[in-house]
XYZ file of C-alpha atoms in Angstrom:
588
model
C 9.200 -90.256 52.976
C 8.056 -87.404 53.802
C 6.511 -86.829 50.087
C 5.095 -90.692 50.423
C 3.059 -89.642 53.610
C 1.394 -86.435 51.443
C -0.198 -88.361 49.486
C -1.139 -91.047 51.757
C -3.054 -88.170 53.147
C -4.956 -86.400 50.256
C -5.991 -90.108 49.515
C -7.556 -90.370 52.464
C -9.325 -87.394 52.666
C -10.526 -88.109 48.141
C -11.713 -91.527 49.558
C -13.855 -90.307 52.144
C -15.516 -87.718 49.613
C -15.993 -89.870 47.315
C -18.418 -92.446 49.755
C -20.731 -89.176 50.720
C -21.406 -88.715 47.458
C -22.390 -91.963 47.132
C -25.041 -92.374 49.954
C -27.016 -88.993 48.667
C -30.170 -91.209 47.270
C -30.997 -92.273 50.743
C -33.677 -90.604 52.356
C -32.075 -89.087 55.127
C -35.742 -87.795 56.928
C -37.317 -84.415 57.930
C -37.204 -81.926 60.583
C -39.871 -78.432 61.079
C -37.792 -76.023 62.574
C -39.846 -73.278 64.051
C -38.035 -69.318 64.258
C -39.259 -68.008 66.975
C -37.072 -63.893 66.726
C -35.713 -62.991 63.107
C -31.980 -62.876 63.168
C -30.401 -59.830 63.164
C -27.106 -60.031 62.620
C -24.367 -57.210 64.664
C -20.801 -56.053 63.961
C -18.784 -55.322 67.229
C -16.945 -52.393 68.045
C -13.887 -52.436 66.951
C -10.523 -51.506 69.043
C -7.469 -48.799 67.332
C -3.935 -50.522 68.887
C -2.469 -47.773 70.414
C 0.918 -49.991 70.860
C 3.553 -47.674 68.068
C 5.649 -50.947 66.419
C 9.099 -51.016 67.660
C 11.801 -52.539 65.700
C 13.314 -55.694 66.916
C 16.681 -54.979 64.802
C 19.452 -52.729 66.931
C 21.060 -51.159 63.888
C 20.149 -50.221 61.207
C 22.321 -51.347 58.192
C 22.749 -48.999 54.967
C 21.030 -49.959 51.945
C 24.005 -51.925 49.891
C 24.969 -50.726 46.766
C 24.219 -52.738 43.299
C 25.720 -52.446 39.985
C 24.268 -53.370 37.037
C 26.669 -54.931 33.922
C 24.527 -55.617 30.751
C 26.929 -57.890 28.096
C 25.231 -57.651 24.776
C 25.340 -59.043 21.831
C 24.190 -59.887 18.345
C 21.161 -62.419 18.371
C 20.983 -63.712 14.527
C 17.646 -63.444 12.874
C 16.471 -65.005 10.139
C 12.954 -62.715 9.726
C 12.666 -60.997 6.764
C 9.805 -58.246 7.033
C 7.046 -57.430 3.816
C 7.847 -54.671 1.836
C 5.115 -52.207 1.963
C 3.410 -50.693 -0.713
C 2.727 -46.874 -0.920
C -0.865 -46.332 -1.975
C -1.201 -44.168 -4.935
C -2.426 -40.329 -5.250
C -2.842 -38.392 -8.557
C -0.949 -35.304 -8.108
C -2.453 -32.160 -9.123
C -0.208 -30.284 -11.898
C 0.503 -26.436 -10.197
C -0.409 -23.689 -12.822
C 2.905 -22.442 -13.272
C 2.391 -18.192 -12.422
C 4.793 -15.856 -14.761
C 5.692 -12.580 -14.163
C 4.313 -10.734 -17.601
C 1.303 -10.776 -19.582
C -0.041 -9.048 -22.532
C -3.251 -8.897 -23.808
C -5.245 -7.508 -26.670
C -9.073 -7.307 -27.854
C -10.871 -6.358 -30.568
C -14.729 -5.087 -30.568
C -17.839 -3.887 -32.616
C -18.047 0.330 -32.152
C -14.546 -0.199 -33.410
C -13.576 -0.960 -29.815
C -9.496 -0.927 -29.286
C -8.367 -3.075 -25.743
C -4.878 -3.323 -24.960
C -2.461 -4.088 -21.902
C 0.931 -4.468 -20.584
C 2.085 -5.556 -17.219
C 5.873 -6.116 -17.111
C 8.242 -6.806 -13.433
C 11.702 -7.895 -13.548
C 13.312 -8.267 -9.747
C 16.891 -6.075 -10.551
C 18.499 -7.694 -7.477
C 17.685 -9.581 -4.546
C 15.611 -6.767 -3.022
C 14.579 -4.433 -5.626
C 11.951 -4.573 -8.454
C 10.970 -2.733 -11.519
C 7.809 -2.185 -12.832
C 5.218 -0.909 -15.686
C 1.591 -1.033 -16.090
C 0.398 0.324 -19.605
C -3.221 0.678 -20.656
C -4.799 1.668 -23.538
C -9.345 1.214 -24.273
C -10.480 3.588 -26.899
C -13.765 3.536 -28.665
C -15.040 5.459 -32.398
C -18.523 5.706 -31.036
C -21.605 5.121 -33.280
C -24.233 5.265 -30.791
C -28.144 5.843 -32.694
C -29.629 9.471 -33.081
C -26.427 11.141 -32.001
C -25.615 14.421 -34.093
C -22.404 15.205 -32.247
C -19.086 12.879 -32.481
C -19.177 10.162 -29.275
C -15.653 8.306 -29.604
C -13.459 8.382 -26.687
C -9.810 7.285 -25.561
C -8.242 6.100 -22.426
C -4.359 5.489 -22.345
C -2.389 5.692 -19.717
C 1.363 4.310 -18.589
C 2.637 3.783 -14.939
C 6.227 2.694 -13.907
C 7.366 1.371 -10.578
C 10.515 1.004 -9.001
C 10.794 -0.409 -5.548
C 13.326 -2.226 -2.302
C 11.772 -4.525 -0.398
C 14.127 -5.234 2.498
C 13.725 -7.297 6.201
C 12.741 -3.966 7.953
C 12.257 -1.095 5.298
C 10.429 -1.273 2.126
C 10.276 1.544 0.030
C 8.822 2.066 -3.690
C 9.013 5.532 -6.626
C 5.565 5.505 -8.458
C 5.428 8.039 -11.985
C 2.435 7.893 -14.096
C 1.081 9.184 -17.395
C -2.440 9.301 -18.667
C -4.379 10.649 -21.704
C -8.393 11.059 -21.463
C -10.159 12.037 -24.949
C -13.737 12.875 -24.653
C -16.813 14.191 -26.080
C -19.790 16.402 -25.009
C -22.189 13.915 -27.118
C -25.011 14.546 -24.790
C -26.860 17.848 -27.303
C -30.650 18.400 -26.464
C -33.068 18.494 -28.962
C -33.660 22.066 -29.721
C -35.360 23.645 -32.373
C -32.589 26.553 -32.205
C -29.493 23.516 -33.011
C -29.320 24.707 -36.758
C -26.734 22.175 -38.463
C -25.118 24.633 -39.569
C -24.495 25.331 -35.560
C -24.492 21.793 -34.885
C -21.316 21.311 -38.015
C -19.612 24.413 -35.866
C -19.950 22.556 -32.258
C -16.366 21.122 -30.852
C -17.151 18.745 -28.907
C -13.794 16.846 -28.008
C -11.527 17.161 -24.875
C -8.745 16.329 -23.695
C -7.424 15.849 -20.529
C -3.497 15.231 -19.401
C -2.515 13.946 -16.008
C 0.988 13.241 -14.092
C 1.695 12.466 -10.790
C 4.860 11.627 -9.580
C 4.736 9.657 -5.640
C 5.700 7.343 -3.356
C 5.726 4.962 -0.213
C 8.289 4.064 2.400
C 7.346 1.376 5.549
C 9.051 0.438 8.524
C 7.985 -2.199 10.621
C 10.131 -0.953 13.401
C 10.126 2.560 15.532
C 7.918 5.230 15.603
C 7.480 5.674 12.232
C 5.107 2.972 10.372
C 4.737 4.266 7.283
C 3.823 7.560 5.060
C 3.272 8.170 1.185
C 3.457 11.303 -0.979
C 1.851 12.185 -4.591
C 2.118 14.986 -6.755
C -0.202 15.402 -9.734
C -0.549 17.775 -12.792
C -3.966 17.887 -14.297
C -4.911 20.100 -17.211
C -7.028 19.794 -19.958
C -8.228 20.854 -23.303
C -9.127 24.474 -22.549
C -6.326 25.655 -20.704
C -7.513 24.751 -17.032
C -4.527 23.119 -14.683
C -4.231 21.858 -11.510
C -1.237 21.401 -8.955
C -2.079 18.591 -5.910
C 0.390 17.749 -3.438
C -0.450 15.449 0.107
C 1.606 13.734 2.526
C 0.028 11.351 4.700
C 2.805 10.211 7.421
C 1.646 7.792 9.852
C 3.084 7.360 13.763
C 2.580 5.222 16.215
C 3.969 5.948 19.957
C 3.506 4.684 23.712
C 1.937 6.645 26.232
C 1.310 5.119 29.895
C 1.491 1.585 28.012
C -0.956 2.063 25.774
C -0.195 1.967 22.006
C -1.025 5.157 20.182
C -1.955 5.626 16.493
C -1.810 8.912 14.612
C -2.550 9.529 11.339
C -0.930 12.763 9.560
C -2.110 14.400 6.361
C -0.586 17.462 4.690
C -3.304 18.351 1.172
C -3.309 21.586 -0.712
C -4.417 22.266 -4.201
C -4.842 24.844 -6.545
C -6.023 25.596 -10.081
C -7.325 28.138 -12.148
C -9.961 27.607 -14.982
C -9.728 30.123 -18.445
C -13.222 31.682 -17.815
C -16.955 31.067 -16.314
C -19.984 29.238 -18.602
C -21.684 32.336 -19.458
C -18.796 34.772 -18.882
C -15.151 36.194 -21.494
C -12.682 37.334 -19.926
C -13.671 36.064 -16.329
C -10.202 33.638 -15.023
C -10.654 32.408 -11.893
C -8.220 30.831 -9.668
C -8.410 28.760 -6.250
C -6.912 26.822 -3.106
C -7.666 24.819 -0.495
C -5.439 23.572 1.698
C -6.436 20.867 4.531
C -4.145 19.737 7.454
C -5.320 17.060 10.099
C -4.282 14.879 12.516
C -5.917 11.829 13.583
C -5.070 10.172 16.869
C -6.239 6.592 18.072
C -6.187 4.140 20.600
C -6.957 0.259 19.836
C -8.310 -1.429 22.672
C -8.903 -5.247 22.827
C -10.037 -8.100 25.258
C -11.807 -11.064 25.064
C -14.595 -10.673 22.211
C -14.537 -6.930 21.710
C -12.505 -4.702 20.362
C -12.759 -1.010 20.410
C -10.808 1.109 18.265
C -11.492 5.071 19.984
C -9.738 8.664 18.904
C -10.589 12.022 17.194
C -9.343 13.476 14.120
C -8.885 17.387 13.352
C -8.730 19.288 10.675
C -7.583 22.964 9.936
C -8.426 24.443 6.325
C -7.567 27.566 4.547
C -10.495 28.257 1.556
C -9.913 30.723 -0.953
C -11.217 31.559 -4.430
C -10.446 34.283 -6.785
C -13.176 35.097 -9.017
C -15.254 38.385 -10.336
C -18.739 38.781 -8.086
C -18.116 35.650 -5.798
C -14.617 35.602 -3.937
C -14.398 33.477 -1.180
C -11.506 33.122 1.649
C -12.551 31.351 4.382
C -10.803 29.393 7.369
C -12.302 27.140 9.758
C -11.351 24.225 12.117
C -12.581 21.356 12.042
C -13.560 17.900 14.737
C -14.970 14.278 13.646
C -15.460 11.784 15.741
C -12.978 8.031 14.809
C -15.054 5.764 16.856
C -15.087 1.906 15.926
C -16.387 -0.968 17.661
C -16.956 -5.200 17.425
C -18.044 -7.499 19.123
C -17.764 -11.266 18.594
C -21.105 -12.453 19.491
C -21.116 -16.686 17.807
C -17.056 -16.525 17.185
C -16.213 -15.357 13.766
C -19.596 -16.875 12.573
C -21.490 -13.644 14.257
C -20.480 -10.412 14.398
C -21.992 -6.923 15.454
C -19.779 -3.607 14.507
C -20.375 0.055 15.065
C -18.891 3.089 14.525
C -19.090 6.990 14.093
C -16.411 8.349 12.041
C -15.836 11.434 9.932
C -13.291 13.412 7.721
C -12.581 16.427 5.917
C -12.609 15.500 1.769
C -10.330 17.637 -0.652
C -12.132 18.207 -3.768
C -10.716 18.161 -7.381
C -11.138 18.828 -11.087
C -9.329 15.677 -11.396
C -11.128 13.239 -9.254
C -14.432 15.271 -10.265
C -13.766 14.433 -13.612
C -13.391 10.476 -12.580
C -16.625 10.641 -12.032
C -18.312 12.497 -14.916
C -15.590 12.851 -17.643
C -18.717 14.998 -19.126
C -17.648 18.624 -17.473
C -17.719 21.905 -17.869
C -13.898 23.234 -17.442
C -16.023 26.314 -15.488
C -16.001 24.451 -12.195
C -15.944 26.142 -8.065
C -13.871 23.535 -6.104
C -13.961 23.423 -2.659
C -14.322 21.388 0.171
C -16.699 18.464 1.651
C -17.354 18.728 5.281
C -18.268 14.840 5.964
C -19.558 15.833 9.815
C -19.945 12.255 10.586
C -20.962 8.952 9.284
C -22.574 6.987 12.239
C -23.635 3.099 11.184
C -24.481 -0.736 12.893
C -24.355 -3.863 11.237
C -23.453 -7.228 11.328
C -21.561 -9.909 9.415
C -20.504 -13.413 9.219
C -21.212 -16.554 7.934
C -24.298 -18.510 7.452
C -22.371 -21.527 6.367
C -18.568 -22.718 6.508
C -18.280 -21.061 2.394
C -21.134 -18.466 2.639
C -20.111 -14.845 4.401
C -23.192 -11.694 4.793
C -22.944 -8.437 5.471
C -26.051 -5.976 6.509
C -25.326 -2.572 7.674
C -27.725 0.507 8.377
C -25.331 4.442 8.307
C -26.361 7.892 8.676
C -24.360 10.121 6.839
C -24.122 13.972 7.513
C -22.203 15.918 4.916
C -21.899 19.400 4.411
C -20.854 21.086 1.218
C -21.772 18.422 -0.826
C -20.447 18.111 -4.882
C -23.528 17.622 -6.689
C -23.191 16.952 -10.901
C -25.927 19.327 -12.206
C -26.738 19.535 -16.003
C -25.906 23.421 -17.332
C -28.100 25.771 -18.111
C -28.574 26.455 -21.518
C -28.702 30.351 -21.939
C -29.215 31.269 -25.098
C -28.117 34.575 -24.976
C -24.709 33.480 -24.107
C -21.674 34.845 -25.768
C -19.671 31.442 -24.884
C -19.600 29.251 -28.293
C -17.068 26.925 -26.776
C -18.682 22.694 -27.031
C -19.338 22.479 -23.251
C -21.551 25.531 -23.359
C -24.966 24.082 -25.577
C -26.819 22.764 -22.425
C -24.136 19.154 -23.284
C -22.012 19.738 -20.129
C -22.031 19.061 -16.053
C -21.202 21.721 -13.561
C -20.777 21.027 -10.080
C -23.444 22.651 -7.342
C -22.192 22.440 -3.082
C -25.920 21.735 -0.184
C -25.334 20.476 2.624
C -26.582 16.647 2.503
C -28.231 13.973 4.893
C -28.385 9.768 3.971
C -30.073 7.170 5.524
C -27.942 3.820 4.236
C -28.945 0.442 4.001
C -26.735 -1.990 2.573
C -26.774 -5.301 2.415
C -24.135 -8.538 0.760
C -23.303 -11.683 0.336
C -20.921 -13.958 -0.728
C -20.579 -17.743 -1.642
C -18.111 -19.908 -3.020
C -20.165 -23.109 -3.527
C -17.428 -24.823 -5.253
C -13.317 -24.297 -5.607
C -14.895 -23.521 -8.979
C -18.036 -21.416 -8.678
C -18.248 -18.452 -7.081
C -21.208 -16.026 -6.032
C -21.373 -12.474 -5.286
C -24.609 -10.161 -4.876
C -25.073 -6.759 -3.025
C -26.862 -3.912 -2.599
C -27.647 -0.143 -1.464
C -30.288 1.304 -0.596
C -30.161 5.110 0.003
C -33.196 7.750 1.501
C -31.259 11.946 0.810
C -32.875 14.565 1.760
C -31.255 18.053 0.467
C -30.263 21.936 1.999
C -31.147 24.155 -0.453
C -31.317 22.070 -4.148
C -34.382 20.474 -4.830
C -32.976 17.318 -5.102
C -29.746 15.246 -4.613
C -28.962 15.461 -8.336
C -28.071 12.372 -10.129
C -27.347 10.568 -7.297
C -29.780 6.620 -7.026
C -31.873 5.518 -4.697
C -30.973 2.067 -5.615
C -28.305 0.153 -6.415
C -27.938 -3.530 -6.538
C -24.726 -5.647 -8.211
C -24.348 -9.586 -8.774
C -21.031 -10.946 -10.352
C -21.052 -14.720 -10.998
C -17.816 -16.822 -12.168
C -16.532 -20.819 -12.195
C -14.565 -22.821 -14.391
C -16.507 -25.743 -16.324
C -13.585 -27.194 -17.040
C -9.964 -26.600 -16.958
C -9.614 -25.337 -20.439
C -12.314 -23.297 -20.175
C -14.044 -20.249 -17.684
C -17.171 -17.965 -17.738
C -19.112 -15.966 -15.458
C -21.684 -12.944 -15.973
C -22.493 -9.320 -13.677
C -25.501 -7.613 -13.458
C -25.344 -4.008 -12.193
C -29.187 -1.887 -11.478
C -29.169 1.319 -10.951
C -32.930 3.042 -9.908
C -34.417 6.289 -11.175
C -31.813 9.584 -10.756
C -33.011 13.125 -10.756
C -31.771 16.239 -12.707
C -32.120 19.161 -14.005
C -32.121 20.693 -17.332
C -33.413 23.503 -19.711
C -37.143 22.570 -21.557
C -37.422 25.135 -24.899
C -41.147 26.175 -24.129
C -42.181 26.725 -27.646
C -40.549 25.966 -30.910
C -42.637 27.951 -33.425
C -41.532 31.392 -31.227
C -38.651 33.272 -32.060
C -36.491 34.084 -30.033
C -37.038 30.837 -28.260
C -37.723 30.893 -24.292
C -36.365 28.298 -21.930
C -37.149 27.393 -18.833
C -35.693 24.846 -15.625
C -36.679 21.725 -15.552
C -36.973 18.820 -13.005
C -36.425 15.441 -14.817
C -36.023 11.803 -13.516
C -33.714 9.564 -15.560
C -34.792 6.188 -16.174
C -33.451 3.427 -14.149
C -31.195 0.837 -15.910
C -29.623 -2.628 -15.938
C -26.549 -2.990 -17.087
C -25.611 -7.283 -17.759
C -22.653 -8.259 -18.869
C -20.840 -11.355 -19.667
C -17.580 -13.098 -20.528
C -16.288 -16.616 -21.732
C -12.196 -17.761 -21.888
C -10.422 -20.697 -23.376
C -6.913 -21.796 -21.752
C -4.945 -22.953 -24.522
C -2.281 -23.694 -22.751
C -0.302 -22.004 -19.636
C 0.671 -18.890 -21.337
C -2.059 -18.214 -24.010
C -6.062 -17.801 -23.225
C -8.142 -16.398 -25.337
C -12.017 -14.335 -24.232
C -15.262 -13.262 -25.502
C -16.382 -11.089 -23.955
C -20.433 -8.800 -23.967
C -21.593 -5.428 -22.639
C -25.053 -4.056 -22.118
C -26.385 -7.451 -23.345
C -29.913 -6.433 -22.698
C -29.213 -3.720 -25.095
C -30.602 -1.129 -22.426
C -30.995 2.550 -24.507
C -30.841 4.509 -21.217
C -28.602 7.528 -20.187
C -26.074 7.349 -17.755
C -26.504 11.339 -17.373
C -29.123 13.922 -19.427
C -29.314 13.076 -22.394
C -26.027 10.935 -22.414
C -26.848 7.658 -24.361
C -24.681 4.863 -23.265
C -23.841 2.554 -26.288
C -25.906 -0.734 -27.050
C -24.735 -4.414 -26.640
C -21.161 -4.779 -27.245
C -18.918 -7.756 -28.119
C -14.888 -7.618 -27.205
C -13.194 -10.630 -28.428
C -9.340 -11.039 -27.839
C -6.410 -13.209 -26.095
C -4.198 -12.475 -22.856
C -0.511 -14.210 -23.070
C 1.602 -14.524 -19.565
C 5.147 -14.792 -20.660
C 9.021 -14.494 -18.553
C 11.840 -12.847 -18.999
């Protein structure tokens, strides 16, 4: 009944509304309204009720604890999801790595090149390795009157252990080098009979025993030790022994790194270049340590330290004995600051050290030395430098640096003066060998380098150095070039073929040689004259074919521009050199 009343009321209201809507077209007239004052609405003030509500309940009941029980039971489902299909990805075949390889190649000028590398894991932590190298040439440089063949053969053995907190290894190396002093000047006094009696061959022999040890925990960090015995074919000999440990410890919660060095070299030569029965010996001991502190905060990294050396130098020789004890102190400061993250980094430093020189090291730089040298250390007072390095793009990196190097007693190679009155008839005494002179040299250098990996298959690099030398007593910084530029390019043509090229440019150098004044005068007279050695560039290229994962054939070309240049005064290099060979990788 109640529902019927509600329905009746709704119908009445709906009917009234319908009746009003039917008269909307009737004329309801018009009326003029005059507004005397514009309407200004206002809001009356609100008054906050300050009374505190009071609960009407006489007692507050505690919240009832309700327990929920869920009854789960399986529900049958007829839905079957469709199986997804994995997207196809072309797997990239992983290149197999081999532990050993052998290389053999032959070329013109009777060139032979061979390498054999073998390594074997003896146990889970120990290993053994060996490397055998050989490079030789039968010579054949045009217009030479002396033999120019050479040969280098070396064998290196190593045994090592790699553990979690300790690693160490022992190394044994032997090497034989054979060269000829073929750079004979064109003097009229050198008749065919004299030339045929010149034995220009020199042999160098090296045996070295050493090792390294490294610890990951504790004060002692790492150390290296080596003893080297170096001899030649003229009864010259040299012994060198050095130990270089590194310690790390904390002082006032600051980590201090300290490098120690004990470097001793001694040797003897059979004679001076112009004097007979004038054997002499030499010895040099350098003991030093270099503590440094490393500090890093945000983008700034600084290493501050110094090096202190004590040196004892002795030389027993006729007319020029030497006995000198000295203390040297050098700066050891490095700093870098990230200007724009890893994109642009500024760096600078000031470093110095006492450089131990040796007969063996000089031969590595210039094998045409006479066995009549004076051996002394070089005082590298300081090398101040500053530069910028970073990235021009994700795959392009650069480095530019300017430096000033101040060296006392720097070793310079100088052509040995020919003495027509000398009684020395050894194969190096005809103006066809080099000696060593020492001078104080200051060097201003500019260096630039650019490296780019255009893709995974193409890489490119170029670098250049410009040097400006200033010497004290010598007229020039002998045989030191002002400009050196090198560039390399390597790329993979496809999965089977690869190729590469490199170019080296060496600027002019100066040397002091003996010049025959007048070929018609007898006995002839000679004078010393400064000569310019022309700049040269060496264009080299190679191409290879990977027959399979084990066997690769290669073709190499050196001095492809056929530059007839002199690496040293009167010592021209070989022309175009071509070498063909193969490399084979294997496992035991």
